[in-house]
Short mmCIF file of C-alpha atoms (C1' of nucleotides) in Angstrom, two decimals:
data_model
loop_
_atom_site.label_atom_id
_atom_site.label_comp_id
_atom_site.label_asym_id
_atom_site.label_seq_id
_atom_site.Cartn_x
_atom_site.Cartn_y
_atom_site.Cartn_z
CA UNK A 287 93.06 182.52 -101.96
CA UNK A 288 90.08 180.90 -102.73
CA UNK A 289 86.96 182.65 -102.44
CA UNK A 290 83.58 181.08 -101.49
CA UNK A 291 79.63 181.51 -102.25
CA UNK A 292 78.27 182.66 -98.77
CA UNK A 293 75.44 179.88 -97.78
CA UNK A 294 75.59 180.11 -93.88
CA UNK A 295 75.43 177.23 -92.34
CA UNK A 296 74.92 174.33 -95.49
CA UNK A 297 75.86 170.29 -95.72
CA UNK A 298 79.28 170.99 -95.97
CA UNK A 299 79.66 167.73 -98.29
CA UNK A 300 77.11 169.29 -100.88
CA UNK A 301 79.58 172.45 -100.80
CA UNK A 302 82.53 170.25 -100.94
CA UNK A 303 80.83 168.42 -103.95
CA UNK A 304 80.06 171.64 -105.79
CA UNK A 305 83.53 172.79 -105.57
CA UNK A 306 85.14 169.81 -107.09
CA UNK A 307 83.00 170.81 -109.89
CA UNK A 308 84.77 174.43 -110.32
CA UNK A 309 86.43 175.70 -113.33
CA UNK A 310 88.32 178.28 -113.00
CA UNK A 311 88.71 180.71 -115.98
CA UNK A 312 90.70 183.97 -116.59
CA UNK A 313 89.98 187.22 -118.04
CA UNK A 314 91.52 190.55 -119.56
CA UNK A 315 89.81 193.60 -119.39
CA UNK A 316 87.20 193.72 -122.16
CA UNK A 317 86.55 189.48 -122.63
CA UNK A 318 82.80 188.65 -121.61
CA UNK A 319 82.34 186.43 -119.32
CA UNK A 320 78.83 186.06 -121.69
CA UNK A 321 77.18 187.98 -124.16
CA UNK A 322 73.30 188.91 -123.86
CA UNK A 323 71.51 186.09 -125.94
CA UNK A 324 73.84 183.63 -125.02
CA UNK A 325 71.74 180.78 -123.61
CA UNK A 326 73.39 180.22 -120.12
CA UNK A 327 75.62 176.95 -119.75
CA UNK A 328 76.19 177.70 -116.13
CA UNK A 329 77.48 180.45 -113.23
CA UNK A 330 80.11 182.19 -112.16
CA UNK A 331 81.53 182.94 -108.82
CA UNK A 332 84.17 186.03 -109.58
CA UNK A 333 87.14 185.68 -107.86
CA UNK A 334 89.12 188.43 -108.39
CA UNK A 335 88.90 192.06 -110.37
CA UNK A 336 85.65 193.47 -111.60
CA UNK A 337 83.13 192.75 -113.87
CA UNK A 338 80.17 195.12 -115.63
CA UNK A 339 76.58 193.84 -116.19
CA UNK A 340 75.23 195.73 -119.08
CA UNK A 341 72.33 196.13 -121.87
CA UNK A 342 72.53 197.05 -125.35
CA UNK A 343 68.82 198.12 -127.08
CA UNK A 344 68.54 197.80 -130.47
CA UNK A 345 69.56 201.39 -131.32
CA UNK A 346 72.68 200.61 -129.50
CA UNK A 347 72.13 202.28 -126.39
CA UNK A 348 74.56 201.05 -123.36
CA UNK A 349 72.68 200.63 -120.66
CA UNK A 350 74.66 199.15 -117.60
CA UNK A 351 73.15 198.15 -114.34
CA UNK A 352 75.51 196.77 -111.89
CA UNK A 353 79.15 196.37 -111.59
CA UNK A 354 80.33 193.41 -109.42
CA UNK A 355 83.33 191.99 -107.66
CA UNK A 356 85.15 189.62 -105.91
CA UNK A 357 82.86 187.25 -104.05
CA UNK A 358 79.96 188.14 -105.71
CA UNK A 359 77.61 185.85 -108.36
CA UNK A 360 77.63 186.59 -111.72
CA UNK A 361 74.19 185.13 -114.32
CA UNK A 362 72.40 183.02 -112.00
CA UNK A 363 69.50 184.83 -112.73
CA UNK A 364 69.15 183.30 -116.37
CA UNK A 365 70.30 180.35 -115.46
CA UNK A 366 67.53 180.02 -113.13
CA UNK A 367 65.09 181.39 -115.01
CA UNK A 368 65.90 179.25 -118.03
CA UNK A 369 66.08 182.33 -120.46
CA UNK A 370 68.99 183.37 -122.34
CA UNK A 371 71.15 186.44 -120.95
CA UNK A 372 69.72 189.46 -121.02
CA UNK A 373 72.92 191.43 -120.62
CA UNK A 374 76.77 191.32 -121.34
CA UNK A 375 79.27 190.16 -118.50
CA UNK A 376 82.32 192.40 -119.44
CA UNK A 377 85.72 192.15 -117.49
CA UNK A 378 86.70 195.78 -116.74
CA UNK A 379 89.95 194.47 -115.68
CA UNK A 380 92.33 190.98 -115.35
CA UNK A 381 89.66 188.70 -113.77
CA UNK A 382 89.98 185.28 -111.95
CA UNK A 383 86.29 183.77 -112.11
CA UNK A 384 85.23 179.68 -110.88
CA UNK A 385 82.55 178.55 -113.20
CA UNK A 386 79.94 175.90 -112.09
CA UNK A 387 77.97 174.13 -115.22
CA UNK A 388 74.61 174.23 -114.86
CA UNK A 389 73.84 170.73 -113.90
CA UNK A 390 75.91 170.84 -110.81
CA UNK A 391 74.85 174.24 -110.08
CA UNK A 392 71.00 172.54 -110.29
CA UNK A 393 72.01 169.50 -108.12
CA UNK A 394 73.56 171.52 -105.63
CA UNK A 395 70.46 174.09 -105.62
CA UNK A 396 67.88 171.22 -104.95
CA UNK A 397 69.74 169.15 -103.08
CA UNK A 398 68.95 170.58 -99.75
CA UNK A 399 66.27 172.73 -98.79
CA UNK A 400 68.29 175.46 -96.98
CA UNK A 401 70.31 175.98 -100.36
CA UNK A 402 67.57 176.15 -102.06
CA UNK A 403 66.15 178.57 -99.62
CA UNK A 404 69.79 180.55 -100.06
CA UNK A 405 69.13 180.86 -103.95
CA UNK A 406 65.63 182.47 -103.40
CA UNK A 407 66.66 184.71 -101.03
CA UNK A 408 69.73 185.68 -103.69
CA UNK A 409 67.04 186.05 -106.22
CA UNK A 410 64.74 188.06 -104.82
CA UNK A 411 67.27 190.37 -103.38
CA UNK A 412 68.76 191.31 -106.50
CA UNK A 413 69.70 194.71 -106.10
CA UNK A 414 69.16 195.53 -109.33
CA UNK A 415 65.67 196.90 -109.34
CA UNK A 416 65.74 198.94 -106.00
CA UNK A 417 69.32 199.92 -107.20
CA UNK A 418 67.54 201.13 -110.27
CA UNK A 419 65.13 203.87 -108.86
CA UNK A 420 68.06 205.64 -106.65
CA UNK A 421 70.66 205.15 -110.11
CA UNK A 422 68.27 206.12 -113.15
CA UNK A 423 65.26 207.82 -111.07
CA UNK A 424 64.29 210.97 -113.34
CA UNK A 425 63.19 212.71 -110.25
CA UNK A 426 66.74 212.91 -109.43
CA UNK A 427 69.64 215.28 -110.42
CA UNK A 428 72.88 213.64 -111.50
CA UNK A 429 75.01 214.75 -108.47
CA UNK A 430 72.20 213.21 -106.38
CA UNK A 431 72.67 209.97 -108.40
CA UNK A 432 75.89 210.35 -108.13
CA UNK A 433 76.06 210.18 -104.70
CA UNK A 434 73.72 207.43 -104.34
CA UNK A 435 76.28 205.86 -106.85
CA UNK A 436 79.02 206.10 -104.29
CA UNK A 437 76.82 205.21 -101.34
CA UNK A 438 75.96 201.60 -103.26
CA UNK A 439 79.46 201.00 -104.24
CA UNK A 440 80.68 201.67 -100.65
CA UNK A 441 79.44 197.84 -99.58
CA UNK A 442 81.67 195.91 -102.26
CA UNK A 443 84.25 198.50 -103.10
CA UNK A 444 84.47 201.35 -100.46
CA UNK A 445 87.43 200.65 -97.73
CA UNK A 446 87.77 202.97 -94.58
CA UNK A 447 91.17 204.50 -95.09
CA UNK A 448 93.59 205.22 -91.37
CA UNK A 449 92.54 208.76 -91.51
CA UNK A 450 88.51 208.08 -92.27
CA UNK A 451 88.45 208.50 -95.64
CA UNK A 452 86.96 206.30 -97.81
CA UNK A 453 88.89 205.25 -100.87
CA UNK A 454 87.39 203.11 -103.83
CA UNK A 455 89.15 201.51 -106.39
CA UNK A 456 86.78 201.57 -109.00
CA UNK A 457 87.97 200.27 -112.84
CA UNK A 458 84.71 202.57 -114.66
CA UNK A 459 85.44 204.78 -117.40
CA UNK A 460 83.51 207.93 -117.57
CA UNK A 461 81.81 206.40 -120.26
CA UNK A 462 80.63 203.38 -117.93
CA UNK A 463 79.75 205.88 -115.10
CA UNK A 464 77.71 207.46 -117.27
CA UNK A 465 75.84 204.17 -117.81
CA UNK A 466 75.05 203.07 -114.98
CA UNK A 467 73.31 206.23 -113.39
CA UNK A 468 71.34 207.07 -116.74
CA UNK A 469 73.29 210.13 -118.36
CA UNK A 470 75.98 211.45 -120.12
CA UNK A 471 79.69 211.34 -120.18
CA UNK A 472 80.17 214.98 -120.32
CA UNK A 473 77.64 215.38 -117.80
CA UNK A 474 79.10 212.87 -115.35
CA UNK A 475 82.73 215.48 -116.00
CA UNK A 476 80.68 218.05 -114.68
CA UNK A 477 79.41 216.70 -111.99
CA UNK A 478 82.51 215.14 -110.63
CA UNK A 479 83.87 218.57 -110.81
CA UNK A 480 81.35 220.27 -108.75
CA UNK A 481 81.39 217.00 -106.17
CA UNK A 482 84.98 218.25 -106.18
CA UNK A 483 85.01 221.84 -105.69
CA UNK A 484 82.48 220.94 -102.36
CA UNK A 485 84.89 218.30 -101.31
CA UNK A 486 82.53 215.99 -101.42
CA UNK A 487 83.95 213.14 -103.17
CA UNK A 488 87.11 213.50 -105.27
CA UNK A 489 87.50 211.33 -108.20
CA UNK A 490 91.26 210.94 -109.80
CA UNK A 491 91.84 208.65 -112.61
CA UNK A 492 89.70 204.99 -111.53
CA UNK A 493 90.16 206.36 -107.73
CA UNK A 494 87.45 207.79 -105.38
CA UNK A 495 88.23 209.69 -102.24
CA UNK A 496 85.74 210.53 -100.03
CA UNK A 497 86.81 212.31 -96.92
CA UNK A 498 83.71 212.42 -95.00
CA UNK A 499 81.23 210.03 -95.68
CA UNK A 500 78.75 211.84 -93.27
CA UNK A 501 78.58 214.01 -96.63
CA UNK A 502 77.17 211.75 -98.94
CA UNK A 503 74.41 210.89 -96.09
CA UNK A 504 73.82 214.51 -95.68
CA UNK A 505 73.33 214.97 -99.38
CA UNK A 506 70.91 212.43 -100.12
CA UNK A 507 69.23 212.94 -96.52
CA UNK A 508 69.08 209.69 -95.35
CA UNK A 509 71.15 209.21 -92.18
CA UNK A 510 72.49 205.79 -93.50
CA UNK A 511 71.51 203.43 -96.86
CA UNK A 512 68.28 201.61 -97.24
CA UNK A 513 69.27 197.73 -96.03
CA UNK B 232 35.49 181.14 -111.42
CA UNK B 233 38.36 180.55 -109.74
CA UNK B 234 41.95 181.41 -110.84
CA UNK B 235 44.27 179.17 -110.49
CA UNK B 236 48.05 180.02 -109.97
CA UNK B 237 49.89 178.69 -113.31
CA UNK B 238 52.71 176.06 -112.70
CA UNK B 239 52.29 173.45 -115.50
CA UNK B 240 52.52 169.52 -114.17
CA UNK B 241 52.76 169.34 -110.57
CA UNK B 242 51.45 167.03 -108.51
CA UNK B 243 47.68 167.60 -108.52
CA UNK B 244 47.46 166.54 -104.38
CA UNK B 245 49.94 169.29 -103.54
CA UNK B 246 47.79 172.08 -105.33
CA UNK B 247 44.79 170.85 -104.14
CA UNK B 248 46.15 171.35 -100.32
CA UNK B 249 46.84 174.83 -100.83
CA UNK B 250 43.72 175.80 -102.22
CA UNK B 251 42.31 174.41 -99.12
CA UNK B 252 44.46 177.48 -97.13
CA UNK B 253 43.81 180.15 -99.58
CA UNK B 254 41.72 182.71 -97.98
CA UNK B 255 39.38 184.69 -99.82
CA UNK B 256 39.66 188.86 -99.98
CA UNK B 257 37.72 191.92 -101.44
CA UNK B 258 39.43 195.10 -102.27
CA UNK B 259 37.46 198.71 -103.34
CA UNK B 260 39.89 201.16 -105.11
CA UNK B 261 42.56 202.58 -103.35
CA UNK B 262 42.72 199.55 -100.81
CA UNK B 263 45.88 198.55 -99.99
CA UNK B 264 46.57 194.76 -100.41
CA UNK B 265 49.71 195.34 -98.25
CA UNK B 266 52.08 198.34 -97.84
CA UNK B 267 55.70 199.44 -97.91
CA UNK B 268 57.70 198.23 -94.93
CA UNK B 269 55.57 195.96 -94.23
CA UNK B 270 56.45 192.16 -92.92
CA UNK B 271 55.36 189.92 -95.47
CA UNK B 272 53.30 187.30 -94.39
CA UNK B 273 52.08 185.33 -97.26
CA UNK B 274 51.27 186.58 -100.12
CA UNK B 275 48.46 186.77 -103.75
CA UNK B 276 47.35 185.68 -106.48
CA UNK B 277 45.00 188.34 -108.17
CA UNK B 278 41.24 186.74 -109.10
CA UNK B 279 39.97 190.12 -110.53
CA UNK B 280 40.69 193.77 -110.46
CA UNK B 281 43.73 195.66 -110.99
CA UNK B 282 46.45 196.40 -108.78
CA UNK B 283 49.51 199.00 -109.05
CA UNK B 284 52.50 198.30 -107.26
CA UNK B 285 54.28 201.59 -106.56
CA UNK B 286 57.26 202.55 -104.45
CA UNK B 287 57.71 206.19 -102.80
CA UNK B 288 61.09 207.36 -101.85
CA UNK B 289 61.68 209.42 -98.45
CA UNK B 290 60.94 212.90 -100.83
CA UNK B 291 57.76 211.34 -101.26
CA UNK B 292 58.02 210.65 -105.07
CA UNK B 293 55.87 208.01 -106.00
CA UNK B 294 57.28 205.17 -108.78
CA UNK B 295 54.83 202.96 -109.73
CA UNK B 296 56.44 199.81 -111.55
CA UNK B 297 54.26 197.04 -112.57
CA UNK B 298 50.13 197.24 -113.04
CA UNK B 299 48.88 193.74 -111.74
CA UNK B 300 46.10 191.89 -113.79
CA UNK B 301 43.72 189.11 -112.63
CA UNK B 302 45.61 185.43 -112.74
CA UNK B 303 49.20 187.18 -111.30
CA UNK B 304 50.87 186.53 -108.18
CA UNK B 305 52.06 189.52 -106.24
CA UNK B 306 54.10 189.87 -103.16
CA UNK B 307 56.40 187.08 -103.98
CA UNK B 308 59.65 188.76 -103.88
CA UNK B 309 59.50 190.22 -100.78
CA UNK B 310 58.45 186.79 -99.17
CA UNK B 311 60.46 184.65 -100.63
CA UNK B 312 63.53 186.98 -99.99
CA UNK B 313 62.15 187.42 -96.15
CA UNK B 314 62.52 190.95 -96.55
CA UNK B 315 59.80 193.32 -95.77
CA UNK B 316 57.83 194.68 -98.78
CA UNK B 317 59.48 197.02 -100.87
CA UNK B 318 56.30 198.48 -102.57
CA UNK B 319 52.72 199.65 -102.11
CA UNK B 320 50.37 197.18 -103.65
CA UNK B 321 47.19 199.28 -103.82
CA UNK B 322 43.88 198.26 -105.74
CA UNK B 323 42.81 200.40 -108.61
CA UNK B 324 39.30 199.02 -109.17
CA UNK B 325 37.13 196.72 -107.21
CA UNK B 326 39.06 193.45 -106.52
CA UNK B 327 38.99 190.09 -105.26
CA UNK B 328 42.33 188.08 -104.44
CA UNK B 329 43.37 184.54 -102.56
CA UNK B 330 45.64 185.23 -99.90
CA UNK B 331 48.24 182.04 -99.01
CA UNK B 332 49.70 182.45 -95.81
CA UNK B 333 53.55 182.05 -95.54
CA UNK B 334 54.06 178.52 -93.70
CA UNK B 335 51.51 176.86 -97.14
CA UNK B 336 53.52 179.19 -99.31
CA UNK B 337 56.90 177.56 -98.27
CA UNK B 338 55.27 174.37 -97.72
CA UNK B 339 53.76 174.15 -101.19
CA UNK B 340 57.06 175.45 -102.48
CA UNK B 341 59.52 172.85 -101.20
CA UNK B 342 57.27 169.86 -101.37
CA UNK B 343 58.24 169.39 -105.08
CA UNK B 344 61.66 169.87 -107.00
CA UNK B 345 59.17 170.76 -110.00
CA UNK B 346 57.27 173.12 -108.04
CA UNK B 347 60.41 174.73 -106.59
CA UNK B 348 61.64 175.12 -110.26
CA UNK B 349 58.62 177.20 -111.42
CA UNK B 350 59.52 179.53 -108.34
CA UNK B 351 62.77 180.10 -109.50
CA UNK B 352 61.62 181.10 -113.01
CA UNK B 353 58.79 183.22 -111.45
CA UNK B 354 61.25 185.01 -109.36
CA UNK B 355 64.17 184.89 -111.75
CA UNK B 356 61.42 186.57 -114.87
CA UNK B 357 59.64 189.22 -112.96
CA UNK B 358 59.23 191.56 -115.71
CA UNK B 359 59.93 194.53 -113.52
CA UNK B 360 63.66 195.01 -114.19
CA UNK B 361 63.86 194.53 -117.83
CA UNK B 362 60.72 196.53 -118.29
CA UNK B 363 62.10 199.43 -116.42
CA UNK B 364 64.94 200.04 -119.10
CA UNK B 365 62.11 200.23 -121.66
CA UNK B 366 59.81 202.52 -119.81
CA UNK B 367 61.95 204.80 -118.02
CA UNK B 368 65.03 204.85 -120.01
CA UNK B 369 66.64 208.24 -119.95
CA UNK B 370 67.45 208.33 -123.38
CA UNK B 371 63.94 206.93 -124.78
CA UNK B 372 61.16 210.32 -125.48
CA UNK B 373 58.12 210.43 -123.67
CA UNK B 374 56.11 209.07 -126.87
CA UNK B 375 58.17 206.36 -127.23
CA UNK B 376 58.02 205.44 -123.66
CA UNK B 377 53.69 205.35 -123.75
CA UNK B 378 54.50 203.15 -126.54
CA UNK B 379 56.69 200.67 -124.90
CA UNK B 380 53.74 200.85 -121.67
CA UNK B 381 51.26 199.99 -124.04
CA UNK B 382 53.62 196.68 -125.95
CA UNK B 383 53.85 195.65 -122.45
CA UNK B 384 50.15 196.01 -121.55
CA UNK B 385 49.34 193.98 -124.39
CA UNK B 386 50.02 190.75 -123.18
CA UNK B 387 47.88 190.75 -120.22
CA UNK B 388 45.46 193.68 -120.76
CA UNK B 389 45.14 194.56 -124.29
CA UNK B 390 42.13 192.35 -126.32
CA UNK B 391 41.80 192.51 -129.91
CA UNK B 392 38.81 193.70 -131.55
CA UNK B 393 36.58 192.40 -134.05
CA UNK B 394 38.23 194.58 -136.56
CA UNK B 395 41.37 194.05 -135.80
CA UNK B 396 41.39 197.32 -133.28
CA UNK B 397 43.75 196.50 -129.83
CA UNK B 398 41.38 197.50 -127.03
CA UNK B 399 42.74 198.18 -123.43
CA UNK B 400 40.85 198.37 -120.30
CA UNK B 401 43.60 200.26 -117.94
CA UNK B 402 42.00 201.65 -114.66
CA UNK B 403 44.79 204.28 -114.20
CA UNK B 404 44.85 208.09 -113.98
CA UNK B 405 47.09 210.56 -115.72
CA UNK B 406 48.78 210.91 -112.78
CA UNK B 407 49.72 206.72 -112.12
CA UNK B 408 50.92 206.54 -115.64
CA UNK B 409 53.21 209.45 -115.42
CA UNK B 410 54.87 207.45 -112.82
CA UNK B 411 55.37 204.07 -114.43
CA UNK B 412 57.09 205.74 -117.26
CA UNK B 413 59.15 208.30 -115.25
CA UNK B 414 57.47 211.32 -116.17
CA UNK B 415 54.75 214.35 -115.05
CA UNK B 416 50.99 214.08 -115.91
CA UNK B 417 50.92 216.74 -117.94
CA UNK B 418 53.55 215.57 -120.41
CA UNK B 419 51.58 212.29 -120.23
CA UNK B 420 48.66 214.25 -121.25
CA UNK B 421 50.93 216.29 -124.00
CA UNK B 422 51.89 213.21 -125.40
CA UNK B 423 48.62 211.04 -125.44
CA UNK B 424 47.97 214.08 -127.48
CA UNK B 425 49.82 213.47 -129.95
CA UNK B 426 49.08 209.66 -130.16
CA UNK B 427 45.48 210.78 -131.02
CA UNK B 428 46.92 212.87 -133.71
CA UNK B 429 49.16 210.61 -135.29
CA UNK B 430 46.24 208.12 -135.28
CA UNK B 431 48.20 205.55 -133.05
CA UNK B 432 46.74 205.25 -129.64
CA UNK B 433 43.62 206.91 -128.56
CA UNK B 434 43.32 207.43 -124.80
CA UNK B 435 39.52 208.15 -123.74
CA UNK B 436 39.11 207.84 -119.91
CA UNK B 437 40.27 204.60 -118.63
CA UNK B 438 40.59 202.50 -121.90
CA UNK B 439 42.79 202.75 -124.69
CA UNK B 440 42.09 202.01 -128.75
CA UNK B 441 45.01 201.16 -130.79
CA UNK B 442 43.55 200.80 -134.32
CA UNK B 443 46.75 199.11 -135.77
CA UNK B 444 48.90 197.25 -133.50
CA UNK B 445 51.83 197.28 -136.28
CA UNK B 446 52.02 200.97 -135.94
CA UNK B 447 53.28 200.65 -132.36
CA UNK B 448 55.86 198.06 -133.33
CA UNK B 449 57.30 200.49 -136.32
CA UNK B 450 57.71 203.48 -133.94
CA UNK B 451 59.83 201.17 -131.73
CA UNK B 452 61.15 200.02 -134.85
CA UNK B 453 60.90 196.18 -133.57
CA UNK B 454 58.97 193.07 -135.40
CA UNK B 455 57.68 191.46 -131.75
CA UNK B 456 58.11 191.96 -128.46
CA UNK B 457 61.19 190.28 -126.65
CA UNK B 458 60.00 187.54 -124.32
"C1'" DC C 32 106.68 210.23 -132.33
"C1'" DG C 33 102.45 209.19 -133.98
"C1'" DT C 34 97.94 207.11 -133.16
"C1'" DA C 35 94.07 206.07 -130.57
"C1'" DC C 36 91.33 206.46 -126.74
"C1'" DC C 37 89.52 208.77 -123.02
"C1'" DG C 38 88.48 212.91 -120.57
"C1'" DT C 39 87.52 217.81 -120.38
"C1'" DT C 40 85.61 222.25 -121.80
"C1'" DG C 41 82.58 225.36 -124.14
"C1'" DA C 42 78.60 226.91 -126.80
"C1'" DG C 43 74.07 226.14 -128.05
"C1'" DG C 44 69.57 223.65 -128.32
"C1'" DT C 45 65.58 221.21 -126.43
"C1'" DG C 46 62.51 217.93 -124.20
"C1'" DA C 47 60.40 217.65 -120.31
"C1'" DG C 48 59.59 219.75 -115.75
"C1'" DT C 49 57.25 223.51 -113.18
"C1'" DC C 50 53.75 226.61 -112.08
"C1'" DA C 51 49.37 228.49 -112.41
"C1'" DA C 52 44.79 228.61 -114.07
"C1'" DA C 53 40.88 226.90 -116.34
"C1'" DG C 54 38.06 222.93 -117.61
"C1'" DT C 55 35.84 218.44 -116.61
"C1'" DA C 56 34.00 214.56 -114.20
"C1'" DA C 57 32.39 212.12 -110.15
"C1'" DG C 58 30.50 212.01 -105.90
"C1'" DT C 59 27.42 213.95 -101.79
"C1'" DG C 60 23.81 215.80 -99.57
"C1'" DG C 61 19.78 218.70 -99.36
"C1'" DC D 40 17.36 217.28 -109.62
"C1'" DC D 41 20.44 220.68 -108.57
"C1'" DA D 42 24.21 223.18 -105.80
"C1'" DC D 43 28.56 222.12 -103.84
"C1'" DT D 44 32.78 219.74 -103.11
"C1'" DT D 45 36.70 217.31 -104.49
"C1'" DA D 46 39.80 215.26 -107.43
"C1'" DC D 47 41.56 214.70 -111.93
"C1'" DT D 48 42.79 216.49 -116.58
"C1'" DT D 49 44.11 219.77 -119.84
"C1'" DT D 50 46.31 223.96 -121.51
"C1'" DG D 51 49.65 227.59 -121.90
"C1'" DA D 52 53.86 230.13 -120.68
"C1'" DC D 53 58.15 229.78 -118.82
"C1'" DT D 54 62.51 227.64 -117.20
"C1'" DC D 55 66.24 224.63 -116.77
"C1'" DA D 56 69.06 220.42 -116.39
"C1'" DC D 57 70.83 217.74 -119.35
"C1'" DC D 58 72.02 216.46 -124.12
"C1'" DT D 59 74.50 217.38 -128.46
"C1'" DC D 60 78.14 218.64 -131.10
"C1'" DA D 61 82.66 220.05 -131.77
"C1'" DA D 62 87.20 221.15 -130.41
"C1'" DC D 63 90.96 220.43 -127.46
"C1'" DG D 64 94.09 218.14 -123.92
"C1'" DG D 65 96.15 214.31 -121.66
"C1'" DT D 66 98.05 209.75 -121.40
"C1'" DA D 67 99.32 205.07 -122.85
"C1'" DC D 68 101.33 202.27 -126.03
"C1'" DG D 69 103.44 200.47 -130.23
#
DNA sequence: CGTACCGTTGAGGTGAGTCAAAGTAAGTGG
DNA sequence: CCACTTACTTTGACTCACCTCAACGGTACG
C-alpha cells in the first residue's frame, strides 16, 4: 500500500510528477533516517513503522520531541529552512520510508501556489512547540504529562478497540518515554504504576490500554484536546 | 526611521507596494498587540519597543517564550498556518509597530518564488523551539538556564560596551523571566543572586551588565552560540 | 547458559517550589 | 511635597517531587 502526503485538492500531474521522483528506503530499528548536523539532501514521507525525532546537547543529554508514523513527514523543516538537522531521525522499529531529493521536493513546493500554501500551513503547525509546553511544562507533574502524552499520541497511534478501549501500539522504551516528557526513567516506572493501580491507562511491554478515555480528559480537565 | 522587514534581493516594486498597506500603531506597556484565540488577521513587524509573547494554559500558568525586539516580525505563524493565535503578544514598554493586513501579507508572499523562500526559512527558523530545550530543559539548573536567556538575548538585545562590558536593556520583571525559563520569581531572584556574586551577570532593574562575555560561554562550557 | 539490555524497586539527597512576610519602587491625588 | 496605594522584589523557612545511585529481576538472543 502506498501511502500519500495529504495536499487536498492539488494539480494532480505535479503530485504524479513528485512521485515518480520517490525513493523508497528501508530501515531496522536503530538506523537514522539522518543524524543532527547532517545538511539535509531531501524529505521523507514514512511509510510504515515508527520513527523518533530527538536532540543530543553537548553534555549528552537525550532530549526527544516527537515520535512519528506512518503518513506523516519526516525533516522538512531543515530542508526548508536551509539549515542542517537539528535532531536525529531514529527508526524505533523495521521502517518503509519514500524519500524525495530536495530539488524535486523544491519544484513541487513552488510549483503551484496551493502547495506552496500546503507547506506553510505544515510549517507553522508543527506540533512541536505547543506539544512542548503540555510534554516538558515544569508546572506540570509527570502523571499529568503523562497523560497529556497519551492524549497526543491518541491522533497517530491510539485505535478505538470493540469494547471502547483504546489500545496503542507504541515501540518507546522507558528510556525514550522518559525523553520525550522531560524526566526520568525510573520516574516514568513509577508513574505508569500509579496510572495503573487507578486504571487509568495500563502500559504492558510497548502496549497501552486505556479503558476509558473520558479518564485522561478528566485528569487533565479539558473536556477534549486543544485542536 | 523606518524598519524595514529583512528579505535580502527581492524585487524592489513588490516591497515598495506593501509599505504602501502597512498601517502605522502605538502600543503603552501592557497593550496587547493581539491575544490568544484570536483570528489572525495580518500581522507585525516591530519598529520599537519590546514585546513578550506568552502563552497561558487553562490553570492559568503563564509561559512566556520569545521577547520581541524592534526590526522582528511577529504573528507570522499563526497567519500563515490560518490558525488562530496561539499566544499573547503584549507590549512591555512603549511601542510602535507596522501592521500588514492578511490579503498584502499573502499577496506580497506569493508574488515572488524568492520572496516565498525567505518565508519558508522565517517560518522553518523561528527560534522558539530550539530555544526552549535550552531555557527550560528539565535537566539544565536554574543558573545555567539565566545563562542560556542571556546567550540568546545577545544577539538582538545585548550591546557591547566601550570596555568590553555586554550591556542589556531587557524591560522585563522578575516575574516574566521566571516564565521564559520555566521557573518561580523568587528562584529567579535567588539565582541573579548569585550571578552578582560570582561576578558574571549583574541584574540592576531592567538592564543587565555582563563584564566578560567569555565567562557566560565557559559556564555553558560552549566556544559560540549555535546558529 | 551466559551476556546484555531494559525495567523495576528501594533508599537517600536536593534543587526548586511554596508560603508568608518584609522591603522597595512607582504612581496618584490632595 | 508628602501620605497613600499598588505592584514588584527580596528574604527566610519549610516541603516535596523528582533525581541519583545502586541493586535486583526479567527477557531476548547468540
Amino acid at each position: 500500500m502506498m501511502r500519500h502526503i495529504h495536499l487536498g485538492d492539488v494539480d494532480q500531474s505535479a503530485i504524479a510528477s513528485l512521485e515518480k521522483k520517490r525513493i523508497a528506503r528501508t530501515y531496522s530499528a536503530g538506523d537514522r533516517l539522518f543524524a543532527q548536523d547532517e545538511v539535509p539532501d531531501g524529505m521523507y514521507c514514512l511509510q510504515s513503522g515508527h520513527v523518533l525525532l530527538w536532540h543530543s546537547d553537548r553534555f549528552g543529554h537525550k532530549t526527544s520531541f516527537r515520535m512519528v508514523g506512518p503518513g506523516e513527514l519526516i525533516g522538512y523543516r531543515s530542508l526548508l529552512g536551509n539549515d542542517p538537522h537539528s535532531a536525529n531521525a531514529e527508526a524505533l522499529d523495521a521502517c518503509h520510508a519514500c524519500f524525495f531529493p530536495r530539488v524535486d521536493v523544491e519544484q513541487f513546493i513552488y510549483c503551484n501556489p496551493s502547495v506552496t500554501r500546503q507547506f506553510f500551513r505544515i510549517l507553522a503547525r508543527d506540533r512541536g512547540p505547543p506539544d512542548a509546553l503540555l510534554l516538558r511544562g515544569q508546572h506540570l507533574s509527570i502523571r499529568i504529562r503523562l497523560i497529556y502524552f497519551l492524549l497526543i499520541m491518541k491522533a497517530h497511534h491510539g485505535r478505538r478497540g470493540t469494547d471502547g478501549t483504546l489500545v496503542y501500539n507504541l515501540p518507546l522504551s522507558r528510556t525514550n518515554i522518559a525523553s520525550l516528557i522531560g524526566a526520568r526513567p525510573e520516574t516514568v516506572t513509577r508513574a505508569i504504576k500509579e496510572l495503573k493501580r487507578d486504571g487509568v491507562a495500563i502500559f504492558q511491554n510497548r502496549r497501552v490500554l486505556v479503558p476509558d478515555a473520558k479518564k485522561l480528559l478528566e485528569e487533565v480537565g479539558i473536556d477534549a484536546m486543544p485542536k
